[in-house]
């Protein structure tokens, strides 16, 4: 008897690319007008060069919610936010 295949059985890169393609072609997601000016984290200098990045991020979030269940903003900030900005140098020891 064949077993069913779940999202956990599929490599994450394959699922995310396929689901992002589905989201883009379905037309159910309205892309914000400010999307070309936004950065993906505080440690980034520019916005992403890939025009499909918004749908890839949505697909990645959907996979994380499916696998881990309810996740809060704090845990998502840790995973997607990158390192904090540098706050300068440490003063010399006396």
CSV table of N, CA, C and O in Angstrom, one decimal:
chain,number,residue,atom,x,y,z
A,1,UNK,N,0.8,-1.2,0.0
A,1,UNK,CA,0.0,0.0,0.0
A,1,UNK,C,0.9,1.2,0.0
A,1,UNK,O,1.7,1.4,0.9
A,2,UNK,N,0.8,2.1,-1.0
A,2,UNK,CA,1.6,3.3,-1.0
A,2,UNK,C,1.3,4.3,0.1
A,2,UNK,O,0.1,4.5,0.4
A,3,UNK,N,2.3,4.9,0.6
A,3,UNK,CA,2.1,5.9,1.6
A,3,UNK,C,1.9,7.3,1.0
A,3,UNK,O,2.3,7.5,-0.1
A,4,UNK,N,1.2,8.2,1.7
A,4,UNK,CA,1.0,9.5,1.1
A,4,UNK,C,2.2,10.4,1.3
A,4,UNK,O,3.0,10.1,2.2
A,5,UNK,N,2.4,11.3,0.4
A,5,UNK,CA,3.5,12.2,0.4
A,5,UNK,C,3.0,13.5,1.0
A,5,UNK,O,2.0,14.1,0.7
A,6,UNK,N,3.8,14.1,2.0
A,6,UNK,CA,3.5,15.3,2.6
A,6,UNK,C,4.5,16.3,2.3
A,6,UNK,O,5.5,16.0,1.7
A,7,UNK,N,4.3,17.6,2.7
A,7,UNK,CA,5.3,18.6,2.5
A,7,UNK,C,6.7,18.3,3.2
A,7,UNK,O,7.7,18.6,2.7
A,8,UNK,N,6.6,17.6,4.3
A,8,UNK,CA,7.8,17.2,5.0
A,8,UNK,C,8.7,16.2,4.2
A,8,UNK,O,9.9,16.1,4.4
A,9,UNK,N,8.1,15.5,3.3
A,9,UNK,CA,8.8,14.5,2.5
A,9,UNK,C,9.5,15.1,1.2
A,9,UNK,O,10.4,14.5,0.7
A,10,UNK,N,9.0,16.3,0.8
A,10,UNK,CA,9.6,17.0,-0.4
A,10,UNK,C,10.7,17.9,0.1
A,10,UNK,O,10.6,18.6,1.1
A,11,UNK,N,11.8,18.0,-0.7
A,11,UNK,CA,12.8,18.9,-0.4
A,11,UNK,C,12.3,20.4,-0.4
A,11,UNK,O,11.5,20.7,-1.3
A,12,UNK,N,12.7,21.2,0.6
A,12,UNK,CA,12.1,22.5,0.7
A,12,UNK,C,12.3,23.4,-0.5
A,12,UNK,O,11.4,24.1,-0.9
A,13,UNK,N,13.4,23.3,-1.2
A,13,UNK,CA,13.7,24.1,-2.4
A,13,UNK,C,12.7,23.8,-3.5
A,13,UNK,O,12.2,24.7,-4.2
A,14,UNK,N,12.4,22.5,-3.7
A,14,UNK,CA,11.5,22.1,-4.7
A,14,UNK,C,10.1,22.6,-4.4
A,14,UNK,O,9.4,23.2,-5.3
A,15,UNK,N,9.6,22.4,-3.2
A,15,UNK,CA,8.3,22.9,-2.8
A,15,UNK,C,8.1,24.4,-2.9
A,15,UNK,O,7.2,24.9,-3.5
A,16,UNK,N,9.1,25.1,-2.4
A,16,UNK,CA,9.0,26.6,-2.4
A,16,UNK,C,9.0,27.1,-3.8
A,16,UNK,O,8.2,28.0,-4.1
A,17,UNK,N,9.8,26.6,-4.7
A,17,UNK,CA,9.8,27.1,-6.1
A,17,UNK,C,8.5,26.8,-6.8
A,17,UNK,O,7.9,27.6,-7.5
A,18,UNK,N,8.0,25.6,-6.6
A,18,UNK,CA,6.7,25.2,-7.2
A,18,UNK,C,5.5,26.0,-6.7
A,18,UNK,O,4.7,26.4,-7.4
A,19,UNK,N,5.5,26.2,-5.3
A,19,UNK,CA,4.4,26.9,-4.8
A,19,UNK,C,4.4,28.4,-5.1
A,19,UNK,O,3.4,29.0,-5.3
A,20,UNK,N,5.6,28.9,-5.2
A,20,UNK,CA,5.8,30.3,-5.6
A,20,UNK,C,5.3,30.5,-7.0
A,20,UNK,O,4.6,31.5,-7.3
A,21,UNK,N,5.6,29.6,-7.9
A,21,UNK,CA,5.1,29.6,-9.3
A,21,UNK,C,3.6,29.6,-9.3
A,21,UNK,O,2.9,30.3,-10.1
A,22,UNK,N,3.0,28.7,-8.5
A,22,UNK,CA,1.6,28.6,-8.4
A,22,UNK,C,0.9,29.9,-7.9
A,22,UNK,O,-0.1,30.3,-8.5
A,23,UNK,N,1.5,30.5,-6.9
A,23,UNK,CA,0.9,31.7,-6.3
A,23,UNK,C,1.0,32.8,-7.4
A,23,UNK,O,0.1,33.6,-7.5
A,24,UNK,N,2.1,32.9,-8.1
A,24,UNK,CA,2.2,34.0,-9.1
A,24,UNK,C,1.2,33.8,-10.2
A,24,UNK,O,0.6,34.7,-10.7
A,25,UNK,N,1.1,32.5,-10.7
A,25,UNK,CA,0.2,32.3,-11.8
A,25,UNK,C,-1.3,32.3,-11.5
A,25,UNK,O,-2.1,32.5,-12.3
A,26,UNK,N,-1.6,32.0,-10.2
A,26,UNK,CA,-3.0,32.0,-9.8
A,26,UNK,C,-3.7,33.3,-9.8
A,26,UNK,O,-4.9,33.4,-10.0
A,27,UNK,N,-2.9,34.4,-9.5
A,27,UNK,CA,-3.5,35.7,-9.5
A,27,UNK,C,-4.3,36.0,-8.3
A,27,UNK,O,-5.0,37.0,-8.2
A,28,UNK,N,-4.2,35.2,-7.3
A,28,UNK,CA,-5.0,35.4,-6.0
A,28,UNK,C,-4.3,36.4,-5.1
A,28,UNK,O,-5.0,36.9,-4.2
A,29,UNK,N,-3.0,36.6,-5.3
A,29,UNK,CA,-2.3,37.5,-4.4
A,29,UNK,C,-2.1,38.8,-5.1
A,29,UNK,O,-1.6,38.9,-6.2
A,30,UNK,N,-2.5,39.9,-4.4
A,30,UNK,CA,-2.3,41.2,-5.0
A,30,UNK,C,-0.9,41.8,-4.5
A,30,UNK,O,-0.7,41.9,-3.3
A,31,UNK,N,-0.1,42.1,-5.5
A,31,UNK,CA,1.3,42.5,-5.1
A,31,UNK,C,1.2,44.0,-4.8
A,31,UNK,O,0.7,44.8,-5.5
A,32,UNK,N,1.8,44.4,-3.6
A,32,UNK,CA,1.8,45.8,-3.2
A,32,UNK,C,2.6,46.7,-4.2
A,32,UNK,O,3.5,46.2,-4.8
A,33,UNK,N,2.2,47.9,-4.3
A,33,UNK,CA,2.8,48.8,-5.2
A,33,UNK,C,4.2,49.3,-4.7
A,33,UNK,O,5.1,49.6,-5.5
A,34,UNK,N,4.5,49.2,-3.4
A,34,UNK,CA,5.7,49.6,-2.8
A,34,UNK,C,6.8,48.5,-2.8
A,34,UNK,O,7.8,48.6,-2.3
A,35,UNK,N,6.5,47.4,-3.4
A,35,UNK,CA,7.3,46.2,-3.3
A,35,UNK,C,8.7,46.4,-3.9
A,35,UNK,O,9.7,45.8,-3.5
A,36,UNK,N,8.8,47.2,-5.0
A,36,UNK,CA,10.1,47.4,-5.6
A,36,UNK,C,11.1,48.2,-4.8
A,36,UNK,O,12.3,48.3,-5.0
A,37,UNK,N,10.6,48.9,-3.7
A,37,UNK,CA,11.4,49.8,-2.9
A,37,UNK,C,11.8,49.2,-1.5
A,37,UNK,O,12.6,49.7,-0.8
A,38,UNK,N,11.3,48.0,-1.2
A,38,UNK,CA,11.4,47.5,0.1
A,38,UNK,C,12.6,46.5,0.2
A,38,UNK,O,13.0,45.9,-0.8
A,39,UNK,N,13.3,46.5,1.3
A,39,UNK,CA,14.4,45.6,1.6
A,39,UNK,C,13.9,44.4,2.3
A,39,UNK,O,12.8,44.4,2.9
A,40,UNK,N,14.6,43.3,2.3
A,40,UNK,CA,14.1,42.1,3.0
A,40,UNK,C,14.6,42.0,4.5
A,40,UNK,O,14.2,41.1,5.2
A,41,UNK,N,15.5,42.9,4.9
A,41,UNK,CA,16.0,42.9,6.3
A,41,UNK,C,16.8,44.1,6.5
A,41,UNK,O,17.3,44.8,5.6
A,42,UNK,N,17.1,44.4,7.8
A,42,UNK,CA,17.9,45.6,8.2
A,42,UNK,C,19.3,45.5,7.8
A,42,UNK,O,20.0,46.5,7.6
A,43,UNK,N,19.8,44.3,7.5
A,43,UNK,CA,21.2,44.1,7.2
A,43,UNK,C,21.4,44.2,5.6
A,43,UNK,O,22.5,44.1,5.2
A,44,UNK,N,20.4,44.4,4.9
A,44,UNK,CA,20.5,44.5,3.4
A,44,UNK,C,20.6,45.9,3.0
A,44,UNK,O,19.9,46.8,3.6
A,45,UNK,N,21.3,46.2,1.9
A,45,UNK,CA,21.5,47.5,1.4
A,45,UNK,C,20.5,47.8,0.3
A,45,UNK,O,20.1,49.0,0.2
A,46,UNK,N,20.1,46.8,-0.4
A,46,UNK,CA,19.2,47.1,-1.6
A,46,UNK,C,18.0,46.1,-1.5
A,46,UNK,O,18.1,45.1,-0.8
A,47,UNK,N,17.1,46.4,-2.4
A,47,UNK,CA,16.0,45.4,-2.5
A,47,UNK,C,16.4,44.2,-3.4
A,47,UNK,O,17.4,44.3,-4.1
A,48,UNK,N,15.7,43.1,-3.3
A,48,UNK,CA,16.1,41.9,-4.0
A,48,UNK,C,16.1,42.1,-5.5
A,48,UNK,O,15.2,42.9,-6.1
A,49,UNK,N,17.0,41.5,-6.3
A,49,UNK,CA,17.1,41.6,-7.7
A,49,UNK,C,16.1,40.7,-8.4
A,49,UNK,O,15.6,41.0,-9.5
A,50,UNK,N,15.7,39.6,-7.7
A,50,UNK,CA,14.8,38.7,-8.3
A,50,UNK,C,13.4,39.3,-8.2
A,50,UNK,O,12.9,39.6,-7.1
A,51,UNK,N,12.7,39.4,-9.3
A,51,UNK,CA,11.3,39.9,-9.3
A,51,UNK,C,10.3,39.0,-8.7
A,51,UNK,O,9.2,39.4,-8.3
A,52,UNK,N,10.6,37.7,-8.5
A,52,UNK,CA,9.7,36.7,-8.0
A,52,UNK,C,9.9,36.6,-6.5
A,52,UNK,O,9.3,35.7,-5.9
A,53,UNK,N,10.7,37.4,-5.8
A,53,UNK,CA,11.1,37.2,-4.4
A,53,UNK,C,9.9,37.2,-3.5
A,53,UNK,O,9.9,36.5,-2.5
A,54,UNK,N,8.9,38.0,-3.8
A,54,UNK,CA,7.8,38.2,-2.9
A,54,UNK,C,7.0,36.8,-2.8
A,54,UNK,O,6.6,36.4,-1.7
A,55,UNK,N,6.8,36.2,-3.9
A,55,UNK,CA,6.1,34.9,-4.0
A,55,UNK,C,6.9,33.8,-3.3
A,55,UNK,O,6.4,32.9,-2.7
A,56,UNK,N,8.3,33.9,-3.5
A,56,UNK,CA,9.1,32.9,-2.9
A,56,UNK,C,9.1,33.0,-1.4
A,56,UNK,O,9.0,32.1,-0.6
A,57,UNK,N,9.0,34.3,-0.9
A,57,UNK,CA,8.9,34.5,0.6
A,57,UNK,C,7.6,34.0,1.1
A,57,UNK,O,7.5,33.4,2.2
A,58,UNK,N,6.5,34.3,0.4
A,58,UNK,CA,5.2,33.8,0.8
A,58,UNK,C,5.1,32.2,0.8
A,58,UNK,O,4.6,31.6,1.7
A,59,UNK,N,5.7,31.6,-0.2
A,59,UNK,CA,5.8,30.1,-0.2
A,59,UNK,C,6.6,29.6,1.0
A,59,UNK,O,6.2,28.6,1.6
A,60,UNK,N,7.7,30.3,1.3
A,60,UNK,CA,8.5,29.8,2.4
A,60,UNK,C,7.8,30.0,3.7
A,60,UNK,O,7.8,29.1,4.6
A,61,UNK,N,7.0,31.1,3.9
A,61,UNK,CA,6.2,31.3,5.1
A,61,UNK,C,5.1,30.2,5.2
A,61,UNK,O,4.9,29.7,6.3
A,62,UNK,N,4.5,29.9,4.1
A,62,UNK,CA,3.4,28.9,4.1
A,62,UNK,C,4.0,27.6,4.5
A,62,UNK,O,3.4,26.8,5.3
A,63,UNK,N,5.2,27.2,4.0
A,63,UNK,CA,5.8,25.9,4.4
A,63,UNK,C,6.1,25.9,5.9
A,63,UNK,O,5.9,24.9,6.6
A,64,UNK,N,6.7,27.0,6.4
A,64,UNK,CA,7.0,27.1,7.8
A,64,UNK,C,5.8,27.0,8.7
A,64,UNK,O,5.8,26.3,9.7
A,65,UNK,N,4.7,27.6,8.3
A,65,UNK,CA,3.5,27.5,9.1
A,65,UNK,C,2.9,26.1,9.1
A,65,UNK,O,2.3,25.7,10.0
A,66,UNK,N,3.0,25.5,7.9
A,66,UNK,CA,2.5,24.1,7.8
A,66,UNK,C,3.3,23.1,8.7
A,66,UNK,O,2.7,22.3,9.4
A,67,UNK,N,4.6,23.3,8.6
A,67,UNK,CA,5.4,22.3,9.4
A,67,UNK,C,5.4,22.6,10.9
A,67,UNK,O,5.3,21.7,11.7
A,68,UNK,N,5.6,23.8,11.3
A,68,UNK,CA,5.8,24.2,12.7
A,68,UNK,C,4.6,24.6,13.4
A,68,UNK,O,4.6,24.8,14.6
A,69,UNK,N,3.5,24.9,12.7
A,69,UNK,CA,2.3,25.3,13.3
A,69,UNK,C,2.3,26.8,13.5
A,69,UNK,O,2.9,27.6,12.7
A,70,UNK,N,1.7,27.3,14.6
A,70,UNK,CA,1.7,28.7,14.9
A,70,UNK,C,3.1,29.2,15.2
A,70,UNK,O,3.7,28.7,16.1
A,71,UNK,N,3.5,30.3,14.5
A,71,UNK,CA,4.8,30.9,14.8
A,71,UNK,C,4.5,32.4,15.1
A,71,UNK,O,3.7,33.0,14.4
A,72,UNK,N,5.3,32.9,16.0
A,72,UNK,CA,5.1,34.3,16.3
A,72,UNK,C,6.0,35.2,15.4
A,72,UNK,O,6.9,34.8,14.7
A,73,UNK,N,5.8,36.5,15.6
A,73,UNK,CA,6.6,37.5,14.8
A,73,UNK,C,8.0,37.4,15.3
A,73,UNK,O,9.0,37.5,14.5
A,74,UNK,N,8.3,37.2,16.6
A,74,UNK,CA,9.7,37.1,17.1
A,74,UNK,C,10.5,36.0,16.4
A,74,UNK,O,11.6,36.2,16.0
A,75,UNK,N,9.9,34.9,16.3
A,75,UNK,CA,10.6,33.7,15.7
A,75,UNK,C,10.8,34.0,14.2
A,75,UNK,O,11.9,33.6,13.7
A,76,UNK,N,9.9,34.6,13.6
A,76,UNK,CA,10.0,34.9,12.1
A,76,UNK,C,11.1,36.0,11.9
A,76,UNK,O,11.8,35.9,10.9
A,77,UNK,N,11.2,36.9,12.8
A,77,UNK,CA,12.2,38.0,12.7
A,77,UNK,C,13.6,37.3,12.8
A,77,UNK,O,14.5,37.7,12.2
A,78,UNK,N,13.7,36.4,13.7
A,78,UNK,CA,15.0,35.7,13.9
A,78,UNK,C,15.4,34.9,12.6
A,78,UNK,O,16.6,34.9,12.2
A,79,UNK,N,14.4,34.3,12.0
A,79,UNK,CA,14.7,33.5,10.8
A,79,UNK,C,14.9,34.3,9.6
A,79,UNK,O,15.8,33.9,8.7
A,80,UNK,N,14.2,35.3,9.4
A,80,UNK,CA,14.2,36.1,8.1
A,80,UNK,C,14.9,37.4,8.3
A,80,UNK,O,15.3,38.0,7.3
A,81,UNK,N,15.1,37.9,9.5
A,81,UNK,CA,15.6,39.3,9.7
A,81,UNK,C,17.1,39.5,9.5
A,81,UNK,O,17.5,40.6,9.2
A,82,UNK,N,17.9,38.5,9.6
A,82,UNK,CA,19.3,38.7,9.5
A,82,UNK,C,19.9,39.2,10.8
A,82,UNK,O,19.2,39.3,11.8
A,83,UNK,N,21.2,39.6,10.8
A,83,UNK,CA,21.8,40.1,12.0
A,83,UNK,C,21.4,41.6,12.1
A,83,UNK,O,21.1,42.3,11.2
A,84,UNK,N,21.5,42.0,13.4
A,84,UNK,CA,21.2,43.4,13.6
A,84,UNK,C,22.3,44.3,13.1
A,84,UNK,O,23.4,43.9,12.8
A,85,UNK,N,21.9,45.6,12.9
A,85,UNK,CA,22.9,46.5,12.4
A,85,UNK,C,24.0,46.7,13.4
A,85,UNK,O,23.8,46.6,14.6
A,86,UNK,N,25.2,47.0,12.9
A,86,UNK,CA,26.4,47.2,13.8
A,86,UNK,C,26.1,48.5,14.5
A,86,UNK,O,25.7,49.5,14.0
A,87,UNK,N,26.4,48.5,15.8
A,87,UNK,CA,26.2,49.7,16.6
A,87,UNK,C,27.5,50.5,17.0
A,87,UNK,O,27.6,51.2,18.0
A,88,UNK,N,28.5,50.2,16.2
A,88,UNK,CA,29.8,50.9,16.4
A,88,UNK,C,30.8,50.0,17.1
A,88,UNK,O,30.5,48.8,17.2
A,89,UNK,N,31.9,50.5,17.5
A,89,UNK,CA,33.0,49.7,18.1
A,89,UNK,C,32.9,49.7,19.6
A,89,UNK,O,32.4,50.6,20.2
A,90,UNK,N,33.4,48.7,20.2
A,90,UNK,CA,33.4,48.6,21.6
A,90,UNK,C,34.6,49.5,22.2
A,90,UNK,O,35.7,49.5,21.6
A,91,UNK,N,34.3,50.2,23.2
A,91,UNK,CA,35.4,51.1,23.8
A,91,UNK,C,36.5,50.2,24.3
A,91,UNK,O,36.4,49.1,24.7
A,92,UNK,N,37.8,50.8,24.2
A,92,UNK,CA,38.9,50.0,24.7
A,92,UNK,C,38.9,49.7,26.2
A,92,UNK,O,38.3,50.5,27.0
A,93,UNK,N,39.4,48.6,26.6
A,93,UNK,CA,39.5,48.2,28.0
A,93,UNK,C,40.6,49.1,28.7
A,93,UNK,O,41.6,49.3,28.1
A,94,UNK,N,40.3,49.5,29.9
A,94,UNK,CA,41.3,50.3,30.7
A,94,UNK,C,42.0,49.5,31.7
A,94,UNK,O,41.6,48.5,32.1
